CSV table of C-alpha atoms in Angstrom, one decimal:
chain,number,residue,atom,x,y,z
A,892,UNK,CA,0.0,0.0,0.0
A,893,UNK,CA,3.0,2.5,0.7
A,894,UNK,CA,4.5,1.7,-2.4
A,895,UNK,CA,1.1,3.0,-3.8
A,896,UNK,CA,1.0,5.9,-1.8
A,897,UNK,CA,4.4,7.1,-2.5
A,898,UNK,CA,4.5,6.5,-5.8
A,899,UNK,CA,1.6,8.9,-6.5
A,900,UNK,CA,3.1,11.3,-4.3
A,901,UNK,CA,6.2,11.2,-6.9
A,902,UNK,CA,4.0,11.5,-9.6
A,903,UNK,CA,2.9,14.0,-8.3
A,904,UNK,CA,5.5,15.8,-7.2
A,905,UNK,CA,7.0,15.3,-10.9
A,906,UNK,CA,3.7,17.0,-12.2
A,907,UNK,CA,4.2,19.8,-9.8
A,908,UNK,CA,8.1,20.3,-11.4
A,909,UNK,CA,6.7,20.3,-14.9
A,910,UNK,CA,4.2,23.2,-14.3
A,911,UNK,CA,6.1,24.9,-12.2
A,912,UNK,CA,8.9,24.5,-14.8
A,913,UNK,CA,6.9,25.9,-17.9
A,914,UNK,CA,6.1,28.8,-15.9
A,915,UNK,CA,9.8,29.6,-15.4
A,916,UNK,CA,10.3,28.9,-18.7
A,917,UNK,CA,7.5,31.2,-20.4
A,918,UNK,CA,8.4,33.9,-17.8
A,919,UNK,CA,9.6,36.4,-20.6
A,920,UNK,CA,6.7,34.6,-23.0
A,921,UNK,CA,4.2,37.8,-24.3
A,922,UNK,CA,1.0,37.3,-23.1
A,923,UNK,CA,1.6,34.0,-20.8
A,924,UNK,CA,-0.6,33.5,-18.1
A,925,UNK,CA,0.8,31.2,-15.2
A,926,UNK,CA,-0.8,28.2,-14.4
A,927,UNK,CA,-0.6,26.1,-10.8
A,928,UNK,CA,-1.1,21.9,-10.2
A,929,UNK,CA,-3.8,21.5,-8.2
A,930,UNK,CA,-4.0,18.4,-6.1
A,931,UNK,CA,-6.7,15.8,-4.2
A,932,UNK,CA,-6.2,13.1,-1.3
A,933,UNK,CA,-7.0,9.5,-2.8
A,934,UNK,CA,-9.1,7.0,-0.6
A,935,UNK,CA,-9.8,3.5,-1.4
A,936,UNK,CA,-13.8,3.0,-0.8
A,937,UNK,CA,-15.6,-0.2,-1.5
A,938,UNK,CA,-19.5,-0.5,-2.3
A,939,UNK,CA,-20.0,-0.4,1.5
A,940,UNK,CA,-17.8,2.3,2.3
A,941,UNK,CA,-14.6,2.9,3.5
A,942,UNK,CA,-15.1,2.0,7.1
A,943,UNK,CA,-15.0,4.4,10.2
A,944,UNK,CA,-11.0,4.8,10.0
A,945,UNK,CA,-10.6,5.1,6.2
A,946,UNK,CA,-6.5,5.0,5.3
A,947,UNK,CA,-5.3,7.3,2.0
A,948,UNK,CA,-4.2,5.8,-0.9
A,949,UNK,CA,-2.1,8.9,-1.7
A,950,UNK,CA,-2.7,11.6,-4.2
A,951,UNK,CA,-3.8,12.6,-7.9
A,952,UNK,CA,-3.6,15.6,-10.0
A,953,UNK,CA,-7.1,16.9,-10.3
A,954,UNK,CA,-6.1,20.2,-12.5
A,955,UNK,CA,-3.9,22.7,-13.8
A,956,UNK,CA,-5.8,25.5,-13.7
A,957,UNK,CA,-4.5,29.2,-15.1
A,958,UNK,CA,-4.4,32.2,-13.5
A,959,UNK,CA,-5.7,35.3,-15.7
A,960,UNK,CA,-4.6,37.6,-13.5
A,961,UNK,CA,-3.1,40.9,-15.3
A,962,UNK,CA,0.1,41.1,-16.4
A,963,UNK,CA,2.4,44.0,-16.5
A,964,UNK,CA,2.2,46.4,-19.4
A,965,UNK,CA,5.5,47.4,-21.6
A,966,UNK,CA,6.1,50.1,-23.5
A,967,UNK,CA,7.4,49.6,-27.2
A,968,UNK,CA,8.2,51.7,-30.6
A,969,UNK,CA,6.1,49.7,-32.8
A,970,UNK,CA,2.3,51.0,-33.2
A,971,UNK,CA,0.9,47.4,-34.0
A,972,UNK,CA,2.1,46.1,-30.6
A,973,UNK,CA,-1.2,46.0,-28.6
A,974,UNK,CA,-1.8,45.4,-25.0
A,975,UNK,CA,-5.3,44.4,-23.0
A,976,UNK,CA,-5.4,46.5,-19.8
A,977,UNK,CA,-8.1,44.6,-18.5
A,978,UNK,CA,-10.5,41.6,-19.5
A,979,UNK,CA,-10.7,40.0,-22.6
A,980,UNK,CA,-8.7,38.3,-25.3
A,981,UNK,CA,-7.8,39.4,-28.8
A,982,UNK,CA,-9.8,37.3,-31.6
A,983,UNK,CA,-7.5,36.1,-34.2
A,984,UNK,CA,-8.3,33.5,-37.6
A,985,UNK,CA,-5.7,31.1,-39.0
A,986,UNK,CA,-8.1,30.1,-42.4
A,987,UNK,CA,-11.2,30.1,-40.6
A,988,UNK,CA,-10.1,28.7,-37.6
A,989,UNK,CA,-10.2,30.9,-34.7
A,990,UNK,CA,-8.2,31.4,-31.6
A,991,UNK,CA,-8.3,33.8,-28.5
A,992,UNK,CA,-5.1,34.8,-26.9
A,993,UNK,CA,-2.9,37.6,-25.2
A,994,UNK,CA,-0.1,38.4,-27.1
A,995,UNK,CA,-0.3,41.3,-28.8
A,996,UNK,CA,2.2,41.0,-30.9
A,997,UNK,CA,1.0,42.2,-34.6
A,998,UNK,CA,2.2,43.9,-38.0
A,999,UNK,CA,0.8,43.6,-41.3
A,1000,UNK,CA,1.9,41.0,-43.7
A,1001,UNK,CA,2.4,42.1,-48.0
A,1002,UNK,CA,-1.4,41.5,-48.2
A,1003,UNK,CA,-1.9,44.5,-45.6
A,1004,UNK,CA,-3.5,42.4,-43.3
A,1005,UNK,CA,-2.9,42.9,-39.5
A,1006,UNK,CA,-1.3,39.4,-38.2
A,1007,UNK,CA,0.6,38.1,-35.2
A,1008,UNK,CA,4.1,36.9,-35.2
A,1009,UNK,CA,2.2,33.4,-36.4
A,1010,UNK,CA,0.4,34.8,-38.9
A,1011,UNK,CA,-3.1,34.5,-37.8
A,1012,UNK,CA,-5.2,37.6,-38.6
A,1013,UNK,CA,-6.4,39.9,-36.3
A,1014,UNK,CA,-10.1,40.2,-35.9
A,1015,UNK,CA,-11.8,43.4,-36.1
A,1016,UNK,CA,-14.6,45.2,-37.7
A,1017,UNK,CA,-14.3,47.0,-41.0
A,1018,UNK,CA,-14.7,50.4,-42.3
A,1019,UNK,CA,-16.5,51.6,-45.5
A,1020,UNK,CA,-15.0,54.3,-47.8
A,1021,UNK,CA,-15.7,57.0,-46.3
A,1022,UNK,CA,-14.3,56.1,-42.9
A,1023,UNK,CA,-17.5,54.6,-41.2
A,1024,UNK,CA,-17.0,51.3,-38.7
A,1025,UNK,CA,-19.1,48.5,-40.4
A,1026,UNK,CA,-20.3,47.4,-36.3
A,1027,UNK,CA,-21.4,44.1,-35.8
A,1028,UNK,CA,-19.8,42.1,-39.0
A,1029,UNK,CA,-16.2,40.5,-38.0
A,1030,UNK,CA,-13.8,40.5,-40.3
A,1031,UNK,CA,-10.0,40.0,-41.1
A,1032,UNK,CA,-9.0,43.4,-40.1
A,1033,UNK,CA,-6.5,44.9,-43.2
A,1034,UNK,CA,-5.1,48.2,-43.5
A,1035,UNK,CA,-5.4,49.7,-47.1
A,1036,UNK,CA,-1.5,50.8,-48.4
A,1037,UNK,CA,-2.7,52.3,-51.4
A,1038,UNK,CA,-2.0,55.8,-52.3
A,1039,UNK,CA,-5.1,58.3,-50.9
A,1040,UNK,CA,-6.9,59.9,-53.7
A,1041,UNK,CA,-7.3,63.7,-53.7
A,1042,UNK,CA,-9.9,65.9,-53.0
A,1043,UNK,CA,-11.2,68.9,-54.6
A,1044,UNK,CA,-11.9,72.2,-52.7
A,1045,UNK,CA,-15.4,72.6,-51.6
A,1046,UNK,CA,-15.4,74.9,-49.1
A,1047,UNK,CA,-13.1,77.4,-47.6
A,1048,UNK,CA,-13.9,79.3,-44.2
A,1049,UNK,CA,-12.1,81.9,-43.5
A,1050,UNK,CA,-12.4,83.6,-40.1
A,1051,UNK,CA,-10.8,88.0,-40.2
A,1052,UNK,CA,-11.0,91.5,-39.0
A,1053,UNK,CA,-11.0,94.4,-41.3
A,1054,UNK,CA,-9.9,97.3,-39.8
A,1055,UNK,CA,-12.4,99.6,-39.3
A,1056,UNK,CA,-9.5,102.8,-39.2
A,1057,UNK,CA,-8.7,101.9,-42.3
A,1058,UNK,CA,-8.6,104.7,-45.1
A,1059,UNK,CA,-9.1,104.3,-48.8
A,1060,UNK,CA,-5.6,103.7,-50.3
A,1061,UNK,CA,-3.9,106.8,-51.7
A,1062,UNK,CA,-4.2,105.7,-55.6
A,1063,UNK,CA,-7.5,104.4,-54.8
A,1064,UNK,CA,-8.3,107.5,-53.6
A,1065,UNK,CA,-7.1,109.7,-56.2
A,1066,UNK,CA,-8.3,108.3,-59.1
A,1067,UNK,CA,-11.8,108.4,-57.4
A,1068,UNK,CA,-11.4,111.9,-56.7
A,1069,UNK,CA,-10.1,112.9,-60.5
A,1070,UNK,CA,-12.9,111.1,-61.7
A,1071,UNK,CA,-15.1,112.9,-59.7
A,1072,UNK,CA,-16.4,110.8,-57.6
A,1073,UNK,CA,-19.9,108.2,-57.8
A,1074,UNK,CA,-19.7,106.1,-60.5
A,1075,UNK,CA,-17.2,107.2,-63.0
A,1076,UNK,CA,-14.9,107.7,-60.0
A,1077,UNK,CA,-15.8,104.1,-58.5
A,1078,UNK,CA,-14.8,102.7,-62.0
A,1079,UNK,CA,-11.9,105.0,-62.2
A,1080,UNK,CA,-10.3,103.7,-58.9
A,1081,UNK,CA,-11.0,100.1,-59.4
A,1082,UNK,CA,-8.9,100.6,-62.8
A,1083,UNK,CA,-5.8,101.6,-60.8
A,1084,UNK,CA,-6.5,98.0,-58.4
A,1085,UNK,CA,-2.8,96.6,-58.8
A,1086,UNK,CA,-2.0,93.3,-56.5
A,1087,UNK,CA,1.5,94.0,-57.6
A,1088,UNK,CA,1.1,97.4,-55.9
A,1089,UNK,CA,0.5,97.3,-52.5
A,1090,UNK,CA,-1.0,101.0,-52.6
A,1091,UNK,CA,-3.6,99.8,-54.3
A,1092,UNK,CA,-5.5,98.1,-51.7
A,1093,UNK,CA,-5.4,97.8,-47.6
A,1094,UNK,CA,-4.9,94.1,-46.8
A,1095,UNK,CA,-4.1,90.3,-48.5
A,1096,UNK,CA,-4.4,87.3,-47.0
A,1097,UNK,CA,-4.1,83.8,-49.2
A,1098,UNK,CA,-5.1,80.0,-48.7
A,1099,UNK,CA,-4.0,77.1,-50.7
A,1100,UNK,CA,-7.3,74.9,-52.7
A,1101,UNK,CA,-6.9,71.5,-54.6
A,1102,UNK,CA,-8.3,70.6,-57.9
A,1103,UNK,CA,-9.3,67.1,-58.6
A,1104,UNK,CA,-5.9,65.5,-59.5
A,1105,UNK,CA,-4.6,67.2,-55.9
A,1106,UNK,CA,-3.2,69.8,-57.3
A,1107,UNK,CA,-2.1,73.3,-55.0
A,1108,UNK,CA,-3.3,76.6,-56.4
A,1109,UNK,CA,-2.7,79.8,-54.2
A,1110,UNK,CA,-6.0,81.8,-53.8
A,1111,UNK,CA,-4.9,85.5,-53.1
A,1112,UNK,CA,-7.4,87.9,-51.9
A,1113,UNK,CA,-7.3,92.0,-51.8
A,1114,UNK,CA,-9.3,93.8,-49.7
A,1115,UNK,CA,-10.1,97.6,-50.8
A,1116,UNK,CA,-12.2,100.1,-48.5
A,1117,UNK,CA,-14.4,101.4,-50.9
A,1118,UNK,CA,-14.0,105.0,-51.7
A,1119,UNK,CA,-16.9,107.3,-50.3
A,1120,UNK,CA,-18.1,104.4,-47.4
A,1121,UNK,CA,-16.6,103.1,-44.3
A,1122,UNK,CA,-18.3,99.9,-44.3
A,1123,UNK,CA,-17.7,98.8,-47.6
A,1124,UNK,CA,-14.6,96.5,-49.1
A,1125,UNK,CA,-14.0,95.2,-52.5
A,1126,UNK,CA,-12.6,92.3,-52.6
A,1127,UNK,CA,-10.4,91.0,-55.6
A,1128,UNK,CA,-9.2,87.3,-56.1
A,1129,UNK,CA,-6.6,85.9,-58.2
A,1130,UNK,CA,-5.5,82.3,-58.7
A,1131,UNK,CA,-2.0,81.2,-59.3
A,1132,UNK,CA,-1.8,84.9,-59.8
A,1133,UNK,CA,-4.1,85.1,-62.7
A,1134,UNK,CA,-7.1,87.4,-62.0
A,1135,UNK,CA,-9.8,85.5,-61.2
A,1136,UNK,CA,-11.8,89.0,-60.9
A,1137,UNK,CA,-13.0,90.9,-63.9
A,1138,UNK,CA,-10.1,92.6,-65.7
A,1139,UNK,CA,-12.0,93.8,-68.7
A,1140,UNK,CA,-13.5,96.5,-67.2
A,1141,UNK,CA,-11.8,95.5,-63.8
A,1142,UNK,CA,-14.1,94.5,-61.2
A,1143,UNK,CA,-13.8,93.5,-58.1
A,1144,UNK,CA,-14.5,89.5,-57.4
A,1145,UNK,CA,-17.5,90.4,-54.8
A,1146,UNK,CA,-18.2,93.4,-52.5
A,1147,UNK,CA,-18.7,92.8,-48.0
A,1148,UNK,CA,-20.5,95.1,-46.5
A,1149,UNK,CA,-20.6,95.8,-42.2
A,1150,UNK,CA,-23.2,97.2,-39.6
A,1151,UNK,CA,-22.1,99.9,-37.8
A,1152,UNK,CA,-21.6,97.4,-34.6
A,1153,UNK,CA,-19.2,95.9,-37.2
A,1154,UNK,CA,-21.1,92.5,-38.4
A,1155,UNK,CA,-21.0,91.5,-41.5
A,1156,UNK,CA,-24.1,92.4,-43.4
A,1157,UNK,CA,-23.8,91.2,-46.7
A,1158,UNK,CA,-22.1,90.1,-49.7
A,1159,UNK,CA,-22.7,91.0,-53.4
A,1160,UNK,CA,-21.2,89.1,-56.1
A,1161,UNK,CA,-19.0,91.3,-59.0
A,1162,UNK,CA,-17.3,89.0,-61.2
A,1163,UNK,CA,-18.9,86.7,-64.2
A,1164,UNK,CA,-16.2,84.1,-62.3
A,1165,UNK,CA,-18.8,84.9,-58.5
A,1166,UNK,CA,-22.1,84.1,-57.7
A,1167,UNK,CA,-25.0,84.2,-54.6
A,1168,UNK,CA,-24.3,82.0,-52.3
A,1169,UNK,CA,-26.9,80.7,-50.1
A,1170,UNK,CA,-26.3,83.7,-47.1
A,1171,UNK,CA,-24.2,87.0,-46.8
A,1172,UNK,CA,-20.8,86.1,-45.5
A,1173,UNK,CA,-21.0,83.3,-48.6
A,1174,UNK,CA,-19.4,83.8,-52.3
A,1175,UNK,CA,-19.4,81.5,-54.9
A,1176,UNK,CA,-16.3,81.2,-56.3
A,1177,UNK,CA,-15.9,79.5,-60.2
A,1178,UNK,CA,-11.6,79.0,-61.2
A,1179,UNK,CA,-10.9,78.0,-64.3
A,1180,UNK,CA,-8.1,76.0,-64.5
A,1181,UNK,CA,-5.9,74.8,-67.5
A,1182,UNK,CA,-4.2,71.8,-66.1
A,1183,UNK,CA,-5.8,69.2,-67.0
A,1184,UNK,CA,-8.4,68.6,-63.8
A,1185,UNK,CA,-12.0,69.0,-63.8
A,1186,UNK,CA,-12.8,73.1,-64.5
A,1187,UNK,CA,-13.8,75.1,-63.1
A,1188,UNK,CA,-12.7,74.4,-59.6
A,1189,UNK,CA,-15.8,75.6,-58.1
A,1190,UNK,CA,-15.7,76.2,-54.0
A,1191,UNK,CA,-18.4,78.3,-51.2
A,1192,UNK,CA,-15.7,81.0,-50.4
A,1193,UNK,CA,-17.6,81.8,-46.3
A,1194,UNK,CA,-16.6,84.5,-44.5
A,1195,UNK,CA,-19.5,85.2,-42.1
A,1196,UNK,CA,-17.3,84.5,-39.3
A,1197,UNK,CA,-15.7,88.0,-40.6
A,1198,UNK,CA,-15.7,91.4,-38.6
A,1199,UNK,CA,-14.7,95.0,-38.9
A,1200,UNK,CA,-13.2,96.3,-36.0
A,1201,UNK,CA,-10.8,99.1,-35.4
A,1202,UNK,CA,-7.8,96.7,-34.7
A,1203,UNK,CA,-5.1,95.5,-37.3
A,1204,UNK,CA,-6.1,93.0,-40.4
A,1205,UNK,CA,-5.8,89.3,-39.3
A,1206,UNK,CA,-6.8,86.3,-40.0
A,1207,UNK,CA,-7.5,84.0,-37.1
A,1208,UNK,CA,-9.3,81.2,-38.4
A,1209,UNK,CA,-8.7,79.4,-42.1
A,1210,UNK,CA,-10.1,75.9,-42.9
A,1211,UNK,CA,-10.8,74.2,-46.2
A,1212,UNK,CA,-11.4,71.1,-47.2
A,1213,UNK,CA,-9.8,69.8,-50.3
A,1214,UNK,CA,-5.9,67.8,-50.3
A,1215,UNK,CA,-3.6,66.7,-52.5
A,1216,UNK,CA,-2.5,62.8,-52.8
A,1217,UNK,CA,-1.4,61.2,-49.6
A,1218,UNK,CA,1.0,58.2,-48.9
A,1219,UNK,CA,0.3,55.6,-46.0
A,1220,UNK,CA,2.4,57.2,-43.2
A,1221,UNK,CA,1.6,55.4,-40.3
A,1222,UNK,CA,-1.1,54.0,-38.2
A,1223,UNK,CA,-2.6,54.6,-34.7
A,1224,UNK,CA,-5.0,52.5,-32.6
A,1225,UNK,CA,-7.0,54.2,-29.6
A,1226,UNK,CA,-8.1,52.5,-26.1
A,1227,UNK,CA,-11.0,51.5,-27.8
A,1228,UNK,CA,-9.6,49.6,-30.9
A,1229,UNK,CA,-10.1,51.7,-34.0
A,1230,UNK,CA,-7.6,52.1,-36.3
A,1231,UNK,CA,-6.3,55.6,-37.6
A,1232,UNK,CA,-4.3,55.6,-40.5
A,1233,UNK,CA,-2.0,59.2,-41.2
A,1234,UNK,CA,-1.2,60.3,-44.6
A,1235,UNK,CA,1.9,62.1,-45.9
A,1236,UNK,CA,-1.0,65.0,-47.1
A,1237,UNK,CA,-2.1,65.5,-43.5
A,1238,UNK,CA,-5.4,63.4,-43.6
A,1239,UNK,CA,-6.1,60.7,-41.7
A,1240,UNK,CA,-9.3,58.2,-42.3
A,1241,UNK,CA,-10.7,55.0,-39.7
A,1242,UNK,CA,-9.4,51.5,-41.2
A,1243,UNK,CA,-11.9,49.6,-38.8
A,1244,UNK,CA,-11.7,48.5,-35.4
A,1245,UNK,CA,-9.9,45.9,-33.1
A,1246,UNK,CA,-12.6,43.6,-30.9
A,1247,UNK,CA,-12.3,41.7,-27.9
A,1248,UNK,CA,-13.6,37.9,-26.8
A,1249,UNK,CA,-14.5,37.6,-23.4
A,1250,UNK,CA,-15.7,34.0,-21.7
A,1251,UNK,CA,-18.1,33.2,-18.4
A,1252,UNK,CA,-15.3,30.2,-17.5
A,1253,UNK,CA,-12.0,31.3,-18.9
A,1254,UNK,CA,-10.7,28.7,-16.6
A,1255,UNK,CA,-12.7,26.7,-19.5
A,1256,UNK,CA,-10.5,27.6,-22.4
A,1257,UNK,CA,-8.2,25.0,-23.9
A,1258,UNK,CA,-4.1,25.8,-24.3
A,1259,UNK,CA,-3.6,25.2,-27.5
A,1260,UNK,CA,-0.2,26.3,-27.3
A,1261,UNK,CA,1.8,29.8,-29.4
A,1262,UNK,CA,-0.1,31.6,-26.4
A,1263,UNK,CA,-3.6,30.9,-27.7
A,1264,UNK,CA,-6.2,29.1,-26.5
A,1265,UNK,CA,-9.6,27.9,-27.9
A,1266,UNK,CA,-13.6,28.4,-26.6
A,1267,UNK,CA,-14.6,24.9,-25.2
A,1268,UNK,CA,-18.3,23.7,-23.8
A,1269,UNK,CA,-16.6,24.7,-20.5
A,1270,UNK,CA,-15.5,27.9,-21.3
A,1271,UNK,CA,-18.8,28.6,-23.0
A,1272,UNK,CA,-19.2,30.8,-26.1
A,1273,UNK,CA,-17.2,33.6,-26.9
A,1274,UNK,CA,-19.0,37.2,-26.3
A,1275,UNK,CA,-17.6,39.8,-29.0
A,1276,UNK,CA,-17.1,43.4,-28.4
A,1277,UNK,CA,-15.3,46.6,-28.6
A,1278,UNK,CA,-12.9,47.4,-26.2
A,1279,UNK,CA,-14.2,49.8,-23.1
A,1280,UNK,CA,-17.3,48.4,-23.6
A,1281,UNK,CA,-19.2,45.5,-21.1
A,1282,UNK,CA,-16.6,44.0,-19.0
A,1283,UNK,CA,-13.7,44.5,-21.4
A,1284,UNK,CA,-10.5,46.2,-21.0
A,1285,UNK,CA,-9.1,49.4,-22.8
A,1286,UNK,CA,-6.8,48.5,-25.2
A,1287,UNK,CA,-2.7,50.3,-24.8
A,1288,UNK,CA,-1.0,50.7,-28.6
A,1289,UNK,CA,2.7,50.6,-28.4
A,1290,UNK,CA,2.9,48.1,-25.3
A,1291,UNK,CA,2.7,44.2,-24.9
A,1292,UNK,CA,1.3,42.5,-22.0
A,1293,UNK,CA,4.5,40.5,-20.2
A,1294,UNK,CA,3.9,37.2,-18.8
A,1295,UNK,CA,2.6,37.5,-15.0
A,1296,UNK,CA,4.9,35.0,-13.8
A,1297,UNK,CA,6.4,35.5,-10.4
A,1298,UNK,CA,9.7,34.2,-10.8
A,1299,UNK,CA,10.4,34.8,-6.9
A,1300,UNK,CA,7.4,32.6,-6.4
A,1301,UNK,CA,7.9,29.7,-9.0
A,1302,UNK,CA,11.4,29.3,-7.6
A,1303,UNK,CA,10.1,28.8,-3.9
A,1304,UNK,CA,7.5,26.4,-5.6
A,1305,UNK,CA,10.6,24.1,-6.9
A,1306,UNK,CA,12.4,23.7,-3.6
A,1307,UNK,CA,8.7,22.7,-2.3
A,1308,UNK,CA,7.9,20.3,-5.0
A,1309,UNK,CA,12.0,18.7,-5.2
A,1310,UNK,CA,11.4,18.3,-1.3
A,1311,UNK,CA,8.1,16.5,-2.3
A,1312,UNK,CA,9.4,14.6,-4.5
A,1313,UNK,CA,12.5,13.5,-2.0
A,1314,UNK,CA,10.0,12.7,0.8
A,1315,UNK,CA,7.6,10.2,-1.1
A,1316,UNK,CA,10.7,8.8,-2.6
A,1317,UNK,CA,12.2,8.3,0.9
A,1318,UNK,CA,8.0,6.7,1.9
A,1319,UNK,CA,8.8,3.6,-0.7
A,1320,UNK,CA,12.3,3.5,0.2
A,1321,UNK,CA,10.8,3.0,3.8
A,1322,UNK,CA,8.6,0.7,2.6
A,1323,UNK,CA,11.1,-1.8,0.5
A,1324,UNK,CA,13.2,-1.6,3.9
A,1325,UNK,CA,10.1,-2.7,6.0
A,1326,UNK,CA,9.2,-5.3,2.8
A,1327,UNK,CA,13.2,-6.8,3.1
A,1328,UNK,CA,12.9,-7.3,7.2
A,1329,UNK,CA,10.0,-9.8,6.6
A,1330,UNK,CA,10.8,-11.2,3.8
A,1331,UNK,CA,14.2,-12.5,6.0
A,1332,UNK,CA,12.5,-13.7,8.7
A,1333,UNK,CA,13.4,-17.5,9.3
């Protein structure tokens, strides 16, 4: 019966050594979560029990169970290295087969799919063309290289002051004044409008537009107190340089009028190349362009965010929305998975988003080994989500989650399980020495 005893004590003991000696292993192992033998007492029992002083008949391995507790979080210089701060495991497809684990270790492979250091793609929802997550339809999650197509100007906003102290430039001024004044003089002075000359006009300002093949064109605008008001600007364009304003009689692009509290009022299109738009502050603006792209570049030119006040010219505010062709520069995921991609032109636009698994029993899952394990009846079914939502952790981008293996602990753990092991083998070394005294008997 000793022999018995002891020699499951060895096993044992030999089965404590082996998972104490992966841990120690997998201590630098991405990802690895720590697992522990657990042990039960053995009794013999018959059909009619085991009798009012039952004796053991040693000990079996019920489990090695894993411990899920978090490991520590390192910081790295690659993007694609993701951590889980928190519950949940990252959701990853090797041909349709998929896998839940830890290690965050993932690039993109020539395909521009994200992967792990295996190859498995990372799970994730997608993203339409215009940048929209596609919730609620997993996918392999792939980050499009290809070149970003341009974008034509629409819209330009342009926040100012016009100084309201401002006096008609001197030329201006004098040919309105030869001419003798109304009409004839209005025409007169706009004759002398120069952008060469800065006499000719008070204040300039430009803004860079796009044209459909991403082209830059410099949009220069001239602002001209109007000769005979104080509230009353011309306003002259040119493209490139070329006059986009009349030149033939030369008239200004538009006219921006101001209340006497120095709110804009409104706007009166000029030029055969300006039109209404759809409030005062807005122009619509018609370039024609030569180059090859789609013509005329036609844009809302909005500045109802304008003022005349008596303080200098600026410009504090200058947004527009067309670019030029943009080259995959790099990529950024937030806490809660998505997936920013930067251009070389400045733009970024959502590639999708990373989910999450998360399991009732995660002591259920089955070790599949490569740090990955799969669902199981115990685990029960996987429940997808998006990171910072539910139960599940925010996700760290430039960090990998270390093993949380104590190696302090595992190391106390070996001296416990060699003495184990030494004792039961010193129980059937006991019991061979009782065994030998009977057997010589005479």
């Amino acid at each position: 019966m000793a022999f018995n005893t002891g020699l499951s004590g060895i096993r044992a003991a030999s089965s404590d050594l082996n998972v104490t000696g992966n841990n120690i292993a997998n201590a630098g192992t991405v990802g690895f979560k720590q697992s522990r033998a657990e042990f039960a007492d053995v009794y013999a029992a018959s059909t009619t029990g085991s009798g009012s002083i039952p004796k053991g008949s040693g000990v079996l391995l019920s489990d090695v169970s894993q411990l899920f507790n978090q490991g520590n979080i390192n910081f790295t210089q690659n993007s694609l290295d993701l951590a889980i701060n928190g519950n949940g495991f990252f959701v990853t497809s090797n041909n349709g087969e998929v896998t839940y684990t830890r290690a965050g270790y993932f690039g993109t492979d020539r395909e521009g799919y994200m992967v792990n250091n295996f190859g498995y793609r990372l799970q994730g929802y997608g993203a339409d063309a215009n940048g929209n997550v596609i919730n609620g339809v997993r996918t392999d999650l792939r980050v499009d290289t290809a070149s970003q197509a341009p974008r034509a100007t629409t819209g330009v906003t342009q926040g100012m002051n016009l100084n309201a102290a401002s006096t008609v430039p001197t030329l201006y001024n004098d040919a309105y004044t030869t001419a003798g004044g109304g009409a004839a003089g209005l025409a007169a002075a706009r004759a002398v409008f120069d952008p060469t000359n800065p006499q000719t006009y008070n204040s300039a300002t430009s803004v860079n537009v796009y044209d459909s093949l991403g082209n830059s064109h410099v949009l220069s605008q001239y602002y001209v107190l109007q000769p005979g008001t104080t509230n009353t600007w011309d306003v002259y364009m040119t493209l490139d340089g070329t006059a986009l304003h009349d030149t033939a009689p030369q008239v200004p692009m538009f006219t921006t009028q101001y209340s006497s509290s120095g709110a804009i009022t409104a706007t009166t299109p000029l030029s055969a190349n300006a039109s209404a738009g759809v409030a005062a502050g807005i122009i619509g603006i018609n370039a024609p362009l030569t180059n090859g792209a789609a013509t005329p570049l036609t844009f809302n030119f909005d500045i109802r965010n304008s003022s005349q006040y008596a303080a200098a010219f600026a410009v504090n505010r200058v947004v527009q929305d067309g670019y030029t062709t943009g080259e995959l520069s790099g990529l950024e995921i937030d806490d809660t998975g998505i997936v920013f991609a930067r251009y070389t032109n400045g733009q970024s636009r959502v590639q999708g988003q990373v989910i999450l698994a998360s399991f009732a029993n995660v002591q259920g899952l089955t070790p599949i080994g490569k740090t990955a394990w799969a669902e199981s009846f115990s685990s029960g079914p996987a429940v997808e989500g998006t990171p910072r939502t539910g139960t599940l952790g925010a996700l760290q981008s430039g960090a990998l989650e270390q093993s949380n293996v104590e190696l302090s602990d595992e190391l106390v753990n070996l001296i416990v399980a060699q003495r184990n092991y030494q004792a039961n083998a010193k129980t059937i070394q006991t019991e061979d020495t009782v065994t030998q005294t009977l057997i010589n008997i005479r």
